[in-house]
PDB file of C-alpha atoms in Angstrom:
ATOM      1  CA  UNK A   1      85.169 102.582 127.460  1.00  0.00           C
ATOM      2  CA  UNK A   2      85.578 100.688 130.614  1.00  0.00           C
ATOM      3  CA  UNK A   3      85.670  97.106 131.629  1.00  0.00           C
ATOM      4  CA  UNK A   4      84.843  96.247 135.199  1.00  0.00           C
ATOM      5  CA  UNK A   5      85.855  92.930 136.826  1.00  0.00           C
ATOM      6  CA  UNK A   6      83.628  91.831 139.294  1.00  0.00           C
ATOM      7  CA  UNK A   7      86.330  89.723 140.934  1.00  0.00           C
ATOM      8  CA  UNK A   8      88.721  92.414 141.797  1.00  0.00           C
ATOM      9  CA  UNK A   9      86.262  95.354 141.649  1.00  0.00           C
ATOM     10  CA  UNK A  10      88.632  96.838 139.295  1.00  0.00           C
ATOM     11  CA  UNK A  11      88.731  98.592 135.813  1.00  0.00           C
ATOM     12  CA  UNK A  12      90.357  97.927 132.350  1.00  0.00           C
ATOM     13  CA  UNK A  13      90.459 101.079 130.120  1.00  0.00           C
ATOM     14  CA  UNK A  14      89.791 101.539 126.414  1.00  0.00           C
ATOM     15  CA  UNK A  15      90.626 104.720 124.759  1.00  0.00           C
ATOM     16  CA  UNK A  16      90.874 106.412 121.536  1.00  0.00           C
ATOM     17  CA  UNK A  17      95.129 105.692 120.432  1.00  0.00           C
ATOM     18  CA  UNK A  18      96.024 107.608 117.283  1.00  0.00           C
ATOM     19  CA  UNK A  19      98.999 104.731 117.212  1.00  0.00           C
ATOM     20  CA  UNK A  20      96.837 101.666 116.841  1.00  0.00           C
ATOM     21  CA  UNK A  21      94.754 100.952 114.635  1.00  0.00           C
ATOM     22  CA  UNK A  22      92.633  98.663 116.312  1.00  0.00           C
ATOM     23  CA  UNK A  23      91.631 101.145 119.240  1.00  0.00           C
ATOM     24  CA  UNK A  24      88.596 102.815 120.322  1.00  0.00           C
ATOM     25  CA  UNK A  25      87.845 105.026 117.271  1.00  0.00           C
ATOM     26  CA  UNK A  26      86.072 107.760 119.681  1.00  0.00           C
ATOM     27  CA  UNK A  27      86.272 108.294 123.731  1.00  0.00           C
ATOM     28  CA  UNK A  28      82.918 109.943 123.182  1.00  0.00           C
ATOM     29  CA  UNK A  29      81.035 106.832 124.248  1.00  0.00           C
ATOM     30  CA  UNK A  30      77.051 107.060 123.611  1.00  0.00           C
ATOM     31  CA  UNK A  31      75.539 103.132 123.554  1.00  0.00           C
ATOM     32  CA  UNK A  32      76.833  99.384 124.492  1.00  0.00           C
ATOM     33  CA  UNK A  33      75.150  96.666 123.752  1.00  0.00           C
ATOM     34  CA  UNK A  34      76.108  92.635 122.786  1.00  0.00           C
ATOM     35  CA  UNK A  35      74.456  91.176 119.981  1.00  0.00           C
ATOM     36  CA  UNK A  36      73.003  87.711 119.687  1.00  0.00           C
ATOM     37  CA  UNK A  37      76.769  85.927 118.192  1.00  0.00           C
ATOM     38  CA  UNK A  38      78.593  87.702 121.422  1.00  0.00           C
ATOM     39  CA  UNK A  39      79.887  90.984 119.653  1.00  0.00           C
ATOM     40  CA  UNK A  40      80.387  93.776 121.643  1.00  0.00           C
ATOM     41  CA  UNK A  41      78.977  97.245 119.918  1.00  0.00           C
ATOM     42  CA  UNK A  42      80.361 100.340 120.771  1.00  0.00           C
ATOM     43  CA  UNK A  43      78.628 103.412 119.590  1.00  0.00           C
ATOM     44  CA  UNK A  44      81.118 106.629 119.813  1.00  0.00           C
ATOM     45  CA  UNK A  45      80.332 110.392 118.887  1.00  0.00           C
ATOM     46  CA  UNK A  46      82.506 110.839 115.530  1.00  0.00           C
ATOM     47  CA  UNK A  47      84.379 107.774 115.582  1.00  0.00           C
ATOM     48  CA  UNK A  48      81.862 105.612 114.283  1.00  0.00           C
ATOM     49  CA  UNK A  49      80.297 102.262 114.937  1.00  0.00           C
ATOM     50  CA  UNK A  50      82.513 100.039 117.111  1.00  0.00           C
ATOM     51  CA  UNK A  51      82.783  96.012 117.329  1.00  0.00           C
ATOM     52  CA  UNK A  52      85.172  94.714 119.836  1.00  0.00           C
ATOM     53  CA  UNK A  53      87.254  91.692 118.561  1.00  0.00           C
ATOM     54  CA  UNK A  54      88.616  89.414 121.264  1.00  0.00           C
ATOM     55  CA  UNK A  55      90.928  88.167 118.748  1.00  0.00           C
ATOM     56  CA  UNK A  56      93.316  91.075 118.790  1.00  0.00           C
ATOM     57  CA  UNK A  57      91.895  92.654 121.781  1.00  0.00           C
ATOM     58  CA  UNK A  58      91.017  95.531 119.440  1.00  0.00           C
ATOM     59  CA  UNK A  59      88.166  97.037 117.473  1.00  0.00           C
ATOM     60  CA  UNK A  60      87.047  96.583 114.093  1.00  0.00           C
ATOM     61  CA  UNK A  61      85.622 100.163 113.302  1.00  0.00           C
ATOM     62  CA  UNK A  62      82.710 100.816 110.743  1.00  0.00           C
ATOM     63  CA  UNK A  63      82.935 104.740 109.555  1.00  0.00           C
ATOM     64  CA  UNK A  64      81.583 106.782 107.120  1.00  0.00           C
ATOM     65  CA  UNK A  65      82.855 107.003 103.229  1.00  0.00           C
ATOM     66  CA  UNK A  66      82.074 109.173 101.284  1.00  0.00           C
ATOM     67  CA  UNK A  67      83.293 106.679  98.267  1.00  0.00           C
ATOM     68  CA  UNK A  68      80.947 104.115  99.668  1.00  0.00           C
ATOM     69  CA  UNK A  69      77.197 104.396  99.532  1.00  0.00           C
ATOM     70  CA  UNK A  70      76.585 101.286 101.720  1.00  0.00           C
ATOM     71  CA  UNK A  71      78.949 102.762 104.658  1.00  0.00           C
ATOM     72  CA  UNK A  72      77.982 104.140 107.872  1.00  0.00           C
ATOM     73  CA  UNK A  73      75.437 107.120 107.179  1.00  0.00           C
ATOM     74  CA  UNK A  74      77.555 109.286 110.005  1.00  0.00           C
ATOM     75  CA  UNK A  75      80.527 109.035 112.060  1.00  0.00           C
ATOM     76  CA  UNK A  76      78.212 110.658 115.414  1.00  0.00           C
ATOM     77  CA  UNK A  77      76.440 107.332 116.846  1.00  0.00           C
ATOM     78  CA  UNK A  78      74.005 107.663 119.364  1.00  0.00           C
ATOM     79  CA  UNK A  79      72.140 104.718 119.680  1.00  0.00           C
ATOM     80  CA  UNK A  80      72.098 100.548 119.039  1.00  0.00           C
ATOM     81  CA  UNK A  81      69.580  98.024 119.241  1.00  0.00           C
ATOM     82  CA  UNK A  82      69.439  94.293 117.704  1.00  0.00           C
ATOM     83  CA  UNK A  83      65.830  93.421 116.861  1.00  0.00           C
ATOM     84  CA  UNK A  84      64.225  89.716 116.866  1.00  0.00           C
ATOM     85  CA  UNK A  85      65.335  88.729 113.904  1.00  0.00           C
ATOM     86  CA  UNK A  86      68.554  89.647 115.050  1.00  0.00           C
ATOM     87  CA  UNK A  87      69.121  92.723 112.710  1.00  0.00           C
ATOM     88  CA  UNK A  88      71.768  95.624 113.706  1.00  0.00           C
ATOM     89  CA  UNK A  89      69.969  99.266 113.713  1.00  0.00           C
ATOM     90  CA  UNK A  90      72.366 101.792 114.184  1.00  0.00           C
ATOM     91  CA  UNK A  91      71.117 105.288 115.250  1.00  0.00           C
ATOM     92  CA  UNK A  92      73.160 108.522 114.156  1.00  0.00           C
ATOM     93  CA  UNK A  93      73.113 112.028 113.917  1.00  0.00           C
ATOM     94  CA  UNK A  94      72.662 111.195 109.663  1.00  0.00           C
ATOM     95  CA  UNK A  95      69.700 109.154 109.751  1.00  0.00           C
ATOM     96  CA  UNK A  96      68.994 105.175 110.780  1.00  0.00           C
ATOM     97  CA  UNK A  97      71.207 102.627 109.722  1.00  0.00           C
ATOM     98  CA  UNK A  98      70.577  98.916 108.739  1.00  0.00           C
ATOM     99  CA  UNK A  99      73.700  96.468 109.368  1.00  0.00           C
ATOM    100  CA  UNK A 100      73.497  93.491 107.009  1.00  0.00           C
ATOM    101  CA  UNK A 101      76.047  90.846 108.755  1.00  0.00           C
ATOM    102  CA  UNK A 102      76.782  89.041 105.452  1.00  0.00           C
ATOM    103  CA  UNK A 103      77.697  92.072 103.655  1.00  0.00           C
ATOM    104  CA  UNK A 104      78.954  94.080 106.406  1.00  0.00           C
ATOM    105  CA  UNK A 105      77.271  97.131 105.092  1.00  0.00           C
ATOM    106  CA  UNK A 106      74.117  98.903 105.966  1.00  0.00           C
ATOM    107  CA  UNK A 107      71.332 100.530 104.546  1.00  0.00           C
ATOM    108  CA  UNK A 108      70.040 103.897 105.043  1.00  0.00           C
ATOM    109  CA  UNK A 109      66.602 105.646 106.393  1.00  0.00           C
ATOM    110  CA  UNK A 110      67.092 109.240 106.473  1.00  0.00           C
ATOM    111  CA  UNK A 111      64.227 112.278 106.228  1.00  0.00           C
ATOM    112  CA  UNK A 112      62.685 113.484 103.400  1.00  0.00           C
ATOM    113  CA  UNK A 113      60.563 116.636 102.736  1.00  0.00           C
ATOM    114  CA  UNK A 114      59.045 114.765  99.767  1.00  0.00           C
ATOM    115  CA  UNK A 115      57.518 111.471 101.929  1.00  0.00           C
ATOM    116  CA  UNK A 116      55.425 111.633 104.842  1.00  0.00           C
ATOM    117  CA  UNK A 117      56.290 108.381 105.832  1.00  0.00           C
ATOM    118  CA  UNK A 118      59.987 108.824 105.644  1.00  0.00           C
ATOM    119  CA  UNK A 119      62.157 109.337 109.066  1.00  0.00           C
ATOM    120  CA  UNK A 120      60.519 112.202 110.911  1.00  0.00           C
ATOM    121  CA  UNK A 121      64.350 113.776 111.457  1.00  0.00           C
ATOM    122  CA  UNK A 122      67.827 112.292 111.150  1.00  0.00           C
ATOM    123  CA  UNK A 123      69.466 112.969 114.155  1.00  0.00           C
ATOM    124  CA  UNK A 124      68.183 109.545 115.604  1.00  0.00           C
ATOM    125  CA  UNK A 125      68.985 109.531 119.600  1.00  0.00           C
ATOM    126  CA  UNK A 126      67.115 106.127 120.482  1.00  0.00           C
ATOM    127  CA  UNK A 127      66.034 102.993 119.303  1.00  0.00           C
ATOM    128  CA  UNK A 128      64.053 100.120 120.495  1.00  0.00           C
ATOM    129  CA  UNK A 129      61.764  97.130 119.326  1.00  0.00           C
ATOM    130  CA  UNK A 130      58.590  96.548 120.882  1.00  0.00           C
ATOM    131  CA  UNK A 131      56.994  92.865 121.715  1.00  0.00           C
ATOM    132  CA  UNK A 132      54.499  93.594 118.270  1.00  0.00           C
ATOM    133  CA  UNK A 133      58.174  94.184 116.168  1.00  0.00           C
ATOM    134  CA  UNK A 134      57.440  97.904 115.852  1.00  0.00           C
ATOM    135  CA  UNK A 135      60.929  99.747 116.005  1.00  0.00           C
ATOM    136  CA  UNK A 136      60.524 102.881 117.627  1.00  0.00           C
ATOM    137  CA  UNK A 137      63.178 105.683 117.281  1.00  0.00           C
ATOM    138  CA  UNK A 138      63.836 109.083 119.176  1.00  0.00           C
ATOM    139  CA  UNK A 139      65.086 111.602 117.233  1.00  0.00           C
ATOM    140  CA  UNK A 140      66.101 115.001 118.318  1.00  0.00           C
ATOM    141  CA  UNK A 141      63.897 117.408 116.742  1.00  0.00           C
ATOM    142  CA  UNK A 142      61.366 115.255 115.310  1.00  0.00           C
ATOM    143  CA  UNK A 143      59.450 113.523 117.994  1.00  0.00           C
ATOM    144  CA  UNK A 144      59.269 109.699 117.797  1.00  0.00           C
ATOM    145  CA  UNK A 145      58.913 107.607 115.259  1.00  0.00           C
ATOM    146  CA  UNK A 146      57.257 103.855 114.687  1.00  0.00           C
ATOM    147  CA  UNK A 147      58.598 101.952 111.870  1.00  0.00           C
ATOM    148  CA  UNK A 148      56.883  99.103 110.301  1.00  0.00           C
ATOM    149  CA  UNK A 149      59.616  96.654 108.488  1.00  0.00           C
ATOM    150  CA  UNK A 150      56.575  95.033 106.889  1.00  0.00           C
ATOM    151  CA  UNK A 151      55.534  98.141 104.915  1.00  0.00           C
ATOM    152  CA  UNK A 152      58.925 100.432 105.102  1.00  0.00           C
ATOM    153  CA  UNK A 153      56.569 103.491 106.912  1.00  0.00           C
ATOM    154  CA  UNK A 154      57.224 105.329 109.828  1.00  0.00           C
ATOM    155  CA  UNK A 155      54.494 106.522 112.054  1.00  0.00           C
ATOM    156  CA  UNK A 156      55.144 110.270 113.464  1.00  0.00           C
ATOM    157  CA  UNK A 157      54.042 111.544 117.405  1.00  0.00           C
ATOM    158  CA  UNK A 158      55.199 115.072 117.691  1.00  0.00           C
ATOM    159  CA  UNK A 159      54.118 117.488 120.136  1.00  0.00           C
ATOM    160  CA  UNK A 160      51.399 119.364 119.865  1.00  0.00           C
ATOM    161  CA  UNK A 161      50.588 122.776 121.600  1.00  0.00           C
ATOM    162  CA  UNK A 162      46.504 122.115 120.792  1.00  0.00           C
ATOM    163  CA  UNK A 163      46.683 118.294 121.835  1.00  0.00           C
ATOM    164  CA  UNK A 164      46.761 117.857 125.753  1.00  0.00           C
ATOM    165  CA  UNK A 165      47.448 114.276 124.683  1.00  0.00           C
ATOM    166  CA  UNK A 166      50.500 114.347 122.355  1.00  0.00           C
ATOM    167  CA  UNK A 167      54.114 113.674 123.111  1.00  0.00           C
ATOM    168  CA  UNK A 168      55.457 116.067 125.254  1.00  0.00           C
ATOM    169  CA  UNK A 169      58.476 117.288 123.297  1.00  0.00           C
ATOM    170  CA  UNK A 170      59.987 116.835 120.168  1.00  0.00           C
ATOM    171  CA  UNK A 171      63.558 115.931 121.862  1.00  0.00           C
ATOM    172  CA  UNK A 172      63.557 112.517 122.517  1.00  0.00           C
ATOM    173  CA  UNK A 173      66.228 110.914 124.801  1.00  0.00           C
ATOM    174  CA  UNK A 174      65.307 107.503 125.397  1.00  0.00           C
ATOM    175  CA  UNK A 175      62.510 104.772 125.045  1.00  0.00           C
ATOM    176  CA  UNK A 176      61.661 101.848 126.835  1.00  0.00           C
ATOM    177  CA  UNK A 177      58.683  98.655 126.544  1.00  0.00           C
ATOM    178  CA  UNK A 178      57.652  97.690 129.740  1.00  0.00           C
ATOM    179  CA  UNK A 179      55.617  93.937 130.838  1.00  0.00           C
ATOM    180  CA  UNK A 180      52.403  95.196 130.058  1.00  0.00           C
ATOM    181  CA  UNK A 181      53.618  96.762 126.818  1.00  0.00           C
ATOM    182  CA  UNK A 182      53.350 100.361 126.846  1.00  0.00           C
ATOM    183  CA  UNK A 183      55.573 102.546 125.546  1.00  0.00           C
ATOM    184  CA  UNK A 184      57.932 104.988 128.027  1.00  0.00           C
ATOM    185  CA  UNK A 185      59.502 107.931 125.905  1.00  0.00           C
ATOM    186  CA  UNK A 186      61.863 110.296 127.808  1.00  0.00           C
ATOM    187  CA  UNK A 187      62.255 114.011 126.889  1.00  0.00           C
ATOM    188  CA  UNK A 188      63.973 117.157 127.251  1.00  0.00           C
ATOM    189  CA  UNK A 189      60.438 117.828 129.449  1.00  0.00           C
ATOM    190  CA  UNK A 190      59.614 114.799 131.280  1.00  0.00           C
ATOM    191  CA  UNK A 191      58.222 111.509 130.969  1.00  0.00           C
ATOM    192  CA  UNK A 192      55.755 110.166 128.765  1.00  0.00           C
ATOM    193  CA  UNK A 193      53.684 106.957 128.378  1.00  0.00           C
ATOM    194  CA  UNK A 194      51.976 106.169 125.035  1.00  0.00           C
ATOM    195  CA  UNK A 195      48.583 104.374 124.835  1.00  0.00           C
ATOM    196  CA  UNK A 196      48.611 101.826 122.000  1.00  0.00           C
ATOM    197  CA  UNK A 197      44.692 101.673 121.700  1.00  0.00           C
ATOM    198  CA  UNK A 198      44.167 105.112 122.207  1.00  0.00           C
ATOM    199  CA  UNK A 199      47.567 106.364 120.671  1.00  0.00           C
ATOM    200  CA  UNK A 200      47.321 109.184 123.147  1.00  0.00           C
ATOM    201  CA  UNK A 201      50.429 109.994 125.665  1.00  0.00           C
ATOM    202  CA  UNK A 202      50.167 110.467 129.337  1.00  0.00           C
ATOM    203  CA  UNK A 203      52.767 113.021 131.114  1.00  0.00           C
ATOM    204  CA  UNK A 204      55.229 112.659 134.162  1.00  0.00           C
ATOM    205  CA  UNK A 205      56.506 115.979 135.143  1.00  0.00           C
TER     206      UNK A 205
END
């Protein structure tokens, strides 16, 4: 991780130190972003969820335990995103994570076979909330996904070789809202722009 000073143009460095404690717990950096209190989040590939404390110029690290069912799902993070209500979702190559503040310890939504409204795969690659409170999440392998807090569903767009109209590919890398509210989704294949009254993609190749 790297902090650049705008004054001097220069950079401070944070790495991965298997002497202290309260270092970067990966140098496999995926995601940044700041939360409504300030916190920093660092999302790192196999060294966990991140949060910078200023106190000790350090991190506090959030990892997966085996011994603790309300830990991090998995230790590979690949995405974060505070919603409006200033929740913590916490993507990962073991499903979508919930961060309760108060508790410090998340819940899970991971895949399964049995519910067709469950997570469509659980290697989650991006995550963003729309201007209607939809979260939408990228996975790799499963298409995208819209999840409705309100009813605990997610909605699946997958490609489809006899749809002209559905999402592109399956590997999702990113996903953006723009100001007139559509959805951009970026794949392994090109661009894609989703319709919300139609719920039909367009392609950008």
């Amino acid at each position: 991780l790297n902090l650049f000073n705008r004054e001097t143009e220069q950079f401070s460095h944070y790495r991965f130190d298997v002497n202290d404690p309260n270092s970067l717990g990966h140098d496999d950096v995926n995601a940044i972003t700041e939360d409504s209190r300030g916190n920093l989040w660092v999302a790192t590939w196999g060294g966990g969820l991140n949060r910078f404390n200023s106190r000790i110029d350090g991190f506090d690290h959030f990892r997966f335990d085996a011994r603790n069912p309300n830990s991090l799902s998995n230790d590979a993070v690949t995405a974060i995103t505070q919603d409006s209500q200033g929740n913590l979702w916490v993507g990962t190559a073991g499903g979508l994570n919930l961060f309760n503040r108060e508790t410090e310890q998340f819940s899970h939504y991971r895949f399964n076979a049995n519910n067709p409204n469950s997570l469509s795969n659980d290697a989650v690659t991006a995550i963003t909330q729309d201007n209607q409170g939809n979260l939408w999440v990228g996975t790799a392998g499963g298409g995208l996904n819209r999840f409705n807090s309100m009813t605990e569903r997610f909605d699946h767009f997958r490609f489809d070789a006899s749809n002209p109209n559905s999402l592109r590919d399956d590997l999702v890398r990113t996903i953006t809202e723009d100001q007139q509210g559509a959805i951009w989704v970026g794949t392994r294949v090109g661009l894609n722009r989703f319709n919300r009254e139609t719920e039909q993609f367009s392609h950008y190749r």
